[in-house]
Tab-separated table of C-alpha atoms in Angstrom:
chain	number	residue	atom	x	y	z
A	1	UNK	CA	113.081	99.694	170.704
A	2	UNK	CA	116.036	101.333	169.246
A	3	UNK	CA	119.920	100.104	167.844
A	4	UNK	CA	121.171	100.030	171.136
A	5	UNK	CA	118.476	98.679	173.085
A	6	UNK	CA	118.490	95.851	170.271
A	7	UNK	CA	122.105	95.066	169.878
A	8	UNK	CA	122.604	95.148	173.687
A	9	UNK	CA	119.815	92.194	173.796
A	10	UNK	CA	121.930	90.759	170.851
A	11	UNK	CA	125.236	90.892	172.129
A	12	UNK	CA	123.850	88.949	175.324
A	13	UNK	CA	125.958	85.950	174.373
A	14	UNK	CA	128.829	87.629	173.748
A	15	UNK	CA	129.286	89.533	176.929
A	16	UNK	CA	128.123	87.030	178.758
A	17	UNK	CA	131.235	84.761	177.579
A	18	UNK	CA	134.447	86.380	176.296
A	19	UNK	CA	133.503	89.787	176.436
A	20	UNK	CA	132.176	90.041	180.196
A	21	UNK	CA	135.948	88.416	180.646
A	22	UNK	CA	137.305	92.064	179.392
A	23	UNK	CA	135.221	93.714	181.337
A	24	UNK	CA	136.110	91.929	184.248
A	25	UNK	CA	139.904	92.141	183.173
A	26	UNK	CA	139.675	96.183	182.893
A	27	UNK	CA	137.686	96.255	186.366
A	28	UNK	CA	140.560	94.280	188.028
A	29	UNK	CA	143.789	95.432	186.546
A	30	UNK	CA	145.416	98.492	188.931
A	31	UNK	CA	148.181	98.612	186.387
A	32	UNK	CA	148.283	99.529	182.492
A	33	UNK	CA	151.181	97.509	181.672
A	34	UNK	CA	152.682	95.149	179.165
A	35	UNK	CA	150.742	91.886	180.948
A	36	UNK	CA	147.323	94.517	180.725
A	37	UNK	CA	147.786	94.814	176.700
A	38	UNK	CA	148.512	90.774	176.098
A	39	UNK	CA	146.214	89.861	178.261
A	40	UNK	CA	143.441	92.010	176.306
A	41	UNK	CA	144.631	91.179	173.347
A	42	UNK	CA	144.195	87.314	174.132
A	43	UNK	CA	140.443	87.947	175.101
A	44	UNK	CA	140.094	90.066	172.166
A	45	UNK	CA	141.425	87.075	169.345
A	46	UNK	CA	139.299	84.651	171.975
A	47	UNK	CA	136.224	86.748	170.949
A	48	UNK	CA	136.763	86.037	167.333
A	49	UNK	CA	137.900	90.011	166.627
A	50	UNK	CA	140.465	87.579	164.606
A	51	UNK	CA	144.327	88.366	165.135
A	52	UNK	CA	145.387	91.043	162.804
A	53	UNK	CA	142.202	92.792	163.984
A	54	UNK	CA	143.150	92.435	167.787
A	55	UNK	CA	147.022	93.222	167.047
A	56	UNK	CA	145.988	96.687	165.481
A	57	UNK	CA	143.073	97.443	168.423
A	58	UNK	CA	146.205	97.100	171.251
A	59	UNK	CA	148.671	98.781	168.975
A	60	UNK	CA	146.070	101.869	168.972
A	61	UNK	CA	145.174	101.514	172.461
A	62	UNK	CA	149.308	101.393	173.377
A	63	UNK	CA	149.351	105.013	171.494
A	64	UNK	CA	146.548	106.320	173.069
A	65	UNK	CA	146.827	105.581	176.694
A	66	UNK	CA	151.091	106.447	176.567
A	67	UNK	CA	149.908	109.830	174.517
A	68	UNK	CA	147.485	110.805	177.385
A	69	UNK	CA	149.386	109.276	180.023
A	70	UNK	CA	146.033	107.416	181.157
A	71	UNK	CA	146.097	104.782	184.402
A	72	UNK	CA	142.735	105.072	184.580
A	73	UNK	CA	141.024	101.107	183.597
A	74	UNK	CA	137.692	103.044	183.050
A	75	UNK	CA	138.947	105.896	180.824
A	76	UNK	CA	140.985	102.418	178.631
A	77	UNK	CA	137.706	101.273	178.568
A	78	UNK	CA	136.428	104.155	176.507
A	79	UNK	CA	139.517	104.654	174.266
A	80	UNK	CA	138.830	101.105	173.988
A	81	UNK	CA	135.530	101.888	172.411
A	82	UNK	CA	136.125	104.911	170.256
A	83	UNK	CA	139.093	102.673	168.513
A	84	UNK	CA	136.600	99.555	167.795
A	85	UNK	CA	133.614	102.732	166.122
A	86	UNK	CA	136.324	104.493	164.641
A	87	UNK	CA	137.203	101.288	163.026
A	88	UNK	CA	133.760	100.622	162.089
A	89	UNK	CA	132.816	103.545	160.893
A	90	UNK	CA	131.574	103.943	157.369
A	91	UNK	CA	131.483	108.218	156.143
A	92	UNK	CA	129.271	106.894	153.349
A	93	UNK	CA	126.623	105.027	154.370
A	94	UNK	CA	123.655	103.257	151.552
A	95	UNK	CA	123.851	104.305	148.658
A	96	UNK	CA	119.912	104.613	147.116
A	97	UNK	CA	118.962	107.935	146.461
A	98	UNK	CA	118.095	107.213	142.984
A	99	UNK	CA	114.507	106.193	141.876
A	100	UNK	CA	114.701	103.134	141.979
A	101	UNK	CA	117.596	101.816	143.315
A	102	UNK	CA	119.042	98.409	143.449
A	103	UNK	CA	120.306	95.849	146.516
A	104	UNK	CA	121.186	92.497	144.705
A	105	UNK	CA	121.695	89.778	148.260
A	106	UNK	CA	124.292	87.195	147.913
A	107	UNK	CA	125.553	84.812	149.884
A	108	UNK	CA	125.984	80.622	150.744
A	109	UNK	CA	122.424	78.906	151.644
A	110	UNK	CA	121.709	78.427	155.088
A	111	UNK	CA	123.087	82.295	156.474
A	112	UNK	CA	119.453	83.808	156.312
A	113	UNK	CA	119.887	85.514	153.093
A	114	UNK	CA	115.938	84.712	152.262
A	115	UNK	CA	115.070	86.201	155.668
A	116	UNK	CA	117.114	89.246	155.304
A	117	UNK	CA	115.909	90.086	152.102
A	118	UNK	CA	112.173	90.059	153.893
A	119	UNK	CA	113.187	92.213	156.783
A	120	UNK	CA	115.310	95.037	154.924
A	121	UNK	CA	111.893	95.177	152.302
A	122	UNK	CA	109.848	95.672	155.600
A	123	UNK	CA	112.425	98.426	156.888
A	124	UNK	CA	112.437	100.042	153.823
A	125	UNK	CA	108.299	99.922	153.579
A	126	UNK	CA	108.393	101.004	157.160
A	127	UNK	CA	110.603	104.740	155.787
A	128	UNK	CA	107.747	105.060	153.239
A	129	UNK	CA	109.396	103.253	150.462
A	130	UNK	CA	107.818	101.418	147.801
A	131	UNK	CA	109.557	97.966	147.226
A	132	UNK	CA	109.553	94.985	145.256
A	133	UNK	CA	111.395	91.637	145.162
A	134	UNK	CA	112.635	89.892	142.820
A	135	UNK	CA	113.021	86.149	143.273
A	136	UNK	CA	116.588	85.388	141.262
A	137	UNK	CA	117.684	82.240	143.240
A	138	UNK	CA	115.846	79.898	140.691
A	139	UNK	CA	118.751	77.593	141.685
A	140	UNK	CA	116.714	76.062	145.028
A	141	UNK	CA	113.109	75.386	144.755
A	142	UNK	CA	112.065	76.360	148.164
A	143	UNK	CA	113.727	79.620	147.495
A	144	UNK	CA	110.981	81.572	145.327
A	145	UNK	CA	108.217	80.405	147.658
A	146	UNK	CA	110.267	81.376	151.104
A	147	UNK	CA	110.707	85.114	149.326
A	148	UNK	CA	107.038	85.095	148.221
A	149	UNK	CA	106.236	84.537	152.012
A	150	UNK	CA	108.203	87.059	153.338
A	151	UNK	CA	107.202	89.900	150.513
A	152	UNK	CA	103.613	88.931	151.949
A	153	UNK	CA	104.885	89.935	155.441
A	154	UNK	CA	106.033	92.960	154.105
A	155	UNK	CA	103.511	94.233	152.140
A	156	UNK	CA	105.448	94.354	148.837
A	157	UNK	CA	105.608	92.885	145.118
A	158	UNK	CA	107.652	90.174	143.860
A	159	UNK	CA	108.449	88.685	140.821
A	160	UNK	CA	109.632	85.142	140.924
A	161	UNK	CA	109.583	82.258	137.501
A	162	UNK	CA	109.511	78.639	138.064
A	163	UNK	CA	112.488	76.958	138.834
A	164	UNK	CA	115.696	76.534	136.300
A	165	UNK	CA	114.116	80.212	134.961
A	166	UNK	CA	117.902	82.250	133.707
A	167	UNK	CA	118.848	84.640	137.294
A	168	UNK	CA	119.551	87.476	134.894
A	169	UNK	CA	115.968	87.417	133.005
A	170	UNK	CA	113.982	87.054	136.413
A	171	UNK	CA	116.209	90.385	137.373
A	172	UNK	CA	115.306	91.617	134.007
A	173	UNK	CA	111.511	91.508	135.045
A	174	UNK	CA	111.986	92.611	138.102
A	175	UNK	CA	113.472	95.830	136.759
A	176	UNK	CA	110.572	96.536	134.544
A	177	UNK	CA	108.123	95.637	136.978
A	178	UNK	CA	109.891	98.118	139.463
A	179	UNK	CA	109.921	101.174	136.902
A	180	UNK	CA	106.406	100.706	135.407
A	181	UNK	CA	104.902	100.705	139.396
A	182	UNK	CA	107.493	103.396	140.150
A	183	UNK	CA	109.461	101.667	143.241
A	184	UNK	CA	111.971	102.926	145.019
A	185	UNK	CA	113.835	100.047	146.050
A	186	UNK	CA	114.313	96.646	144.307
A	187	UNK	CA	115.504	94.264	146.110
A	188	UNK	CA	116.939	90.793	144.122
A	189	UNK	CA	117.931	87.742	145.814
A	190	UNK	CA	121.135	85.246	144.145
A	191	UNK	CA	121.599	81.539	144.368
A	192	UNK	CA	124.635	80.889	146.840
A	193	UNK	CA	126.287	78.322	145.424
A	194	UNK	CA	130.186	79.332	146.239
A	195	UNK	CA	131.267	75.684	145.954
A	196	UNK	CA	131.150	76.518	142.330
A	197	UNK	CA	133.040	79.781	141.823
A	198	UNK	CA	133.151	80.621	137.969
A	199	UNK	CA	129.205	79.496	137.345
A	200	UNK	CA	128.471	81.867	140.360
A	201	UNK	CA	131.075	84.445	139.506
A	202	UNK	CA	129.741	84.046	135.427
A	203	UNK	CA	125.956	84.910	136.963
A	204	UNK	CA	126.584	87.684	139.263
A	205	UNK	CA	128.419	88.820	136.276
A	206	UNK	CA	125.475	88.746	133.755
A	207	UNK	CA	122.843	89.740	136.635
A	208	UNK	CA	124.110	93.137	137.402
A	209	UNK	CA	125.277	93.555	133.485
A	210	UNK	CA	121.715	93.604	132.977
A	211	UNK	CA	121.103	95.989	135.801
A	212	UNK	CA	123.580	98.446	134.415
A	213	UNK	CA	122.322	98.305	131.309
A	214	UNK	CA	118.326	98.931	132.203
A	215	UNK	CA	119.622	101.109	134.837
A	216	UNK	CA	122.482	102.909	134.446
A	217	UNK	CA	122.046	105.941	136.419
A	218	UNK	CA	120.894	103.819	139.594
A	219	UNK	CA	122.444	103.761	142.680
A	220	UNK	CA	123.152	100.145	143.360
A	221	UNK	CA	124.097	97.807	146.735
A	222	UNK	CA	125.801	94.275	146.414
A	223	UNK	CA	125.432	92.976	150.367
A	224	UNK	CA	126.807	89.815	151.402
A	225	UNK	CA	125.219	87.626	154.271
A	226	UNK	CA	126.930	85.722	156.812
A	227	UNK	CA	126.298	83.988	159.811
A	228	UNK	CA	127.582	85.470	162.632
A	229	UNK	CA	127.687	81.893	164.377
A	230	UNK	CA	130.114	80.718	162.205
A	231	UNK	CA	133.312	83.034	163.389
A	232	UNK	CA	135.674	82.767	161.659
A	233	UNK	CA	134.294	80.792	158.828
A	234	UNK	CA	132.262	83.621	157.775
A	235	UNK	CA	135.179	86.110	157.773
A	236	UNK	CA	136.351	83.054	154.527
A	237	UNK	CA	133.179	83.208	153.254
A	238	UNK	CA	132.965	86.966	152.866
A	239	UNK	CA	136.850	86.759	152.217
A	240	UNK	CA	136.093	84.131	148.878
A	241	UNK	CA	132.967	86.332	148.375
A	242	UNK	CA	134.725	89.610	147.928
A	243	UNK	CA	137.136	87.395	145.181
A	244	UNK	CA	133.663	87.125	142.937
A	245	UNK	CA	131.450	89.805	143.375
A	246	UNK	CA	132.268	93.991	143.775
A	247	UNK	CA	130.648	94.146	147.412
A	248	UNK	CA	129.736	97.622	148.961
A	249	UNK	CA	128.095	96.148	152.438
A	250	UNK	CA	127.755	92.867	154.582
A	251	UNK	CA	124.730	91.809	156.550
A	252	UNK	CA	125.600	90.215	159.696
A	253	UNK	CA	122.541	87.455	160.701
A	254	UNK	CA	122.343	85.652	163.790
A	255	UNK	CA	124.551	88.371	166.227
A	256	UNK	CA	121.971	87.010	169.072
A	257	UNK	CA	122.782	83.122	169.019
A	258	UNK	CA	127.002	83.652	169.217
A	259	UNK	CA	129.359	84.515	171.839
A	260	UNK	CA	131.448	85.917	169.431
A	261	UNK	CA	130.352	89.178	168.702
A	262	UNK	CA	133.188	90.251	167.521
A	263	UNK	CA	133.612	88.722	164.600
A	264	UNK	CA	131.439	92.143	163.075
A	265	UNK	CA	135.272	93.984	164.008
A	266	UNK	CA	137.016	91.225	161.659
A	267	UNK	CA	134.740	91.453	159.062
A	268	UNK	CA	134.870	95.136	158.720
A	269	UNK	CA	138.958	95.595	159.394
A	270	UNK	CA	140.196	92.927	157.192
A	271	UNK	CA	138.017	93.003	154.177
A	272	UNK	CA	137.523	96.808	154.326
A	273	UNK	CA	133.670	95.822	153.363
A	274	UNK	CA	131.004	98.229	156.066
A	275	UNK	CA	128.432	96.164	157.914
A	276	UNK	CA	125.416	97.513	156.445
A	277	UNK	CA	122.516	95.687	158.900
A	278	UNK	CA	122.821	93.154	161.821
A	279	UNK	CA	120.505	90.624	162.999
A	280	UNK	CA	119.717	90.167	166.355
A	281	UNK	CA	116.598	87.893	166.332
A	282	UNK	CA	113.502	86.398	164.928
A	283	UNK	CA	111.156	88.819	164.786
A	284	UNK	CA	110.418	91.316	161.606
A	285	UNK	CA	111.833	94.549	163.067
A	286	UNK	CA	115.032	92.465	164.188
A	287	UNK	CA	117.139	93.228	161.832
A	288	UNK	CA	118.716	96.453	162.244
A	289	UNK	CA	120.364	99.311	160.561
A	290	UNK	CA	124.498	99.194	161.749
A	291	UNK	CA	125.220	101.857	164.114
A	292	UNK	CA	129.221	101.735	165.029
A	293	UNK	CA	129.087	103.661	167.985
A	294	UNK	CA	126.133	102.144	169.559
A	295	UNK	CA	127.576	98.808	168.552
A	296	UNK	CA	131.366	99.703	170.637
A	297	UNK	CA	129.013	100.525	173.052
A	298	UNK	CA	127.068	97.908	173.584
A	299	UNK	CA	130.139	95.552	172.949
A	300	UNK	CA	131.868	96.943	176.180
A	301	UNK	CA	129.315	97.885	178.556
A	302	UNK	CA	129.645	96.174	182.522
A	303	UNK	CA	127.400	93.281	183.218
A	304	UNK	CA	126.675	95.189	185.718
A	305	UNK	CA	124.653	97.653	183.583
A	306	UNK	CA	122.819	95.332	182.126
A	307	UNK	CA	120.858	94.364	185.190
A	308	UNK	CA	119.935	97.866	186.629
């Protein structure tokens, strides 16, 4: 099953609620008028796309219909969707073309960070990679032994110490490990304690001193998690987040069990961060490599659609 099959099964929630409401709206509306615009606007910030997000969506859409003199509700529905990819388009993509290359994985306990770690390993083994973990949350005891089970499902190496073990000296290890195997990817999970700003801030710090210094040449990721079911809260999280660490991507978990899909829009527009990879489920191969267009997409598409 592909992106778009996925994230349409994902985005059930959300188009069920708010988002089958703009549907609806564009479907009923004979007139693209002022009343049109607020009232899409107020489903929009309803749908957690947040407000600033929303206000600069209808300002675009304003320009576009008046430029092409557009009354058609099905032709706003696709300028609709080329402003939300266009806005969620990353040029760049990941950045790993060296051998290896590093993703450290931050982000508060409780998101899915553990899980995501497992499931982009297992995406990357899947592409022919070679992979190994490295257990660096030595903050939460369950933490090592979730990773450990989830490198098993993948099918790659980790390197985890016991509990209390220095962050930077279990990345350490994993970096050796990873260039006397020759890996391509390693993969390092962080302790997510953001109540505590400076200690976090002080080991991110050291963690990816030590990367640049056994490393220097490698390409290297620093992808946030958040929870998707949170809203709004998440868009803080990442927000506080981006204050501590140099982030190049997010990871959105848990797309499937919100109605407030569009929270992925906030995220993107307000902290200028890409979403790297969303989640949309339990199983191994659910978490998914972010495709903008295919996201607007599935976002927007008619109930109707959905049950041909």
């Amino acid at each position: 099953m592909g992106f778009f099959e996925k994230i349409k099964q994902g985005l059930a929630k959300t188009k069920q609620g708010i988002m089958g409401q703009v549907d609806s709206m564009l479907r009923s509306f004979v007139k693209i008028d002022e009343d049109f615009f607020e009232e899409l606007e107020e489903l929009l910030i309803m749908a957690d796309v947040g407000i600033e997000t929303s206000e600069e969506i209808i300002e675009r859409l304003r320009d576009k219909v008046k430029d092409e003199r557009e009354t058609n509700s099905e032709a706003v529905k696709e300028f609709l969707k080329e402003i939300v990819s266009d806005m969620l388009r990353d040029e760049e993509g990941m950045h790993l073309s060296t051998k290896p290359s590093v993703i450290l994985v931050v982000g508060v306990n409780g998101v899915g960070k553990t899980t995501s770690i497992g499931k982009i390993a297992n995406l990357y083994k899947q592409q022919g990679k070679k992979v190994i973990l490295g257990a660096a949350d030595t903050f939460r005891a369950a933490a090592a032994e979730q990773l450990c089970i989830w490198a098993d499902r993948a099918g790659c190496d980790i390197v985890h110490q016991k509990e209390g073990t220095d962050p930077a000296a279990v990345v350490f290890d994993t970096i050796s490990a990873g260039k006397s195997r020759g890996v391509d990817i390693i993969i390092c999970d962080t302790a997510g304690r953001l109540h505590n700003k400076k200690n976090l801030m002080d080991e991110l710090g050291k963690m990816i001193r030590v990367i640049d210094r056994e490393l220097p040449d490698a390409d290297k990721e620093i992808l946030l998690v958040c929870d998707a079911t949170t809203g709004q809260n998440g868009l803080n999280q990442a927000k506080e987040f981006k204050n501590v660490a140099p982030l190049t991507g997010i990871i959105l978990t848990k797309l499937d069990g919100t109605a407030k899909g569009g929270i992925v829009v906030a995220i993107k527009h307000e902290l200028d961060i890409p979403i790297r990879f969303v989640g949309v489920g339990e199983q191994m191969d659910d978490l998914q490599e972010f495709v903008p267009e295919e996201f607007a997409n599935a976002l927007f598409e008619g109930q109707d659609s959905d049950n041909e």
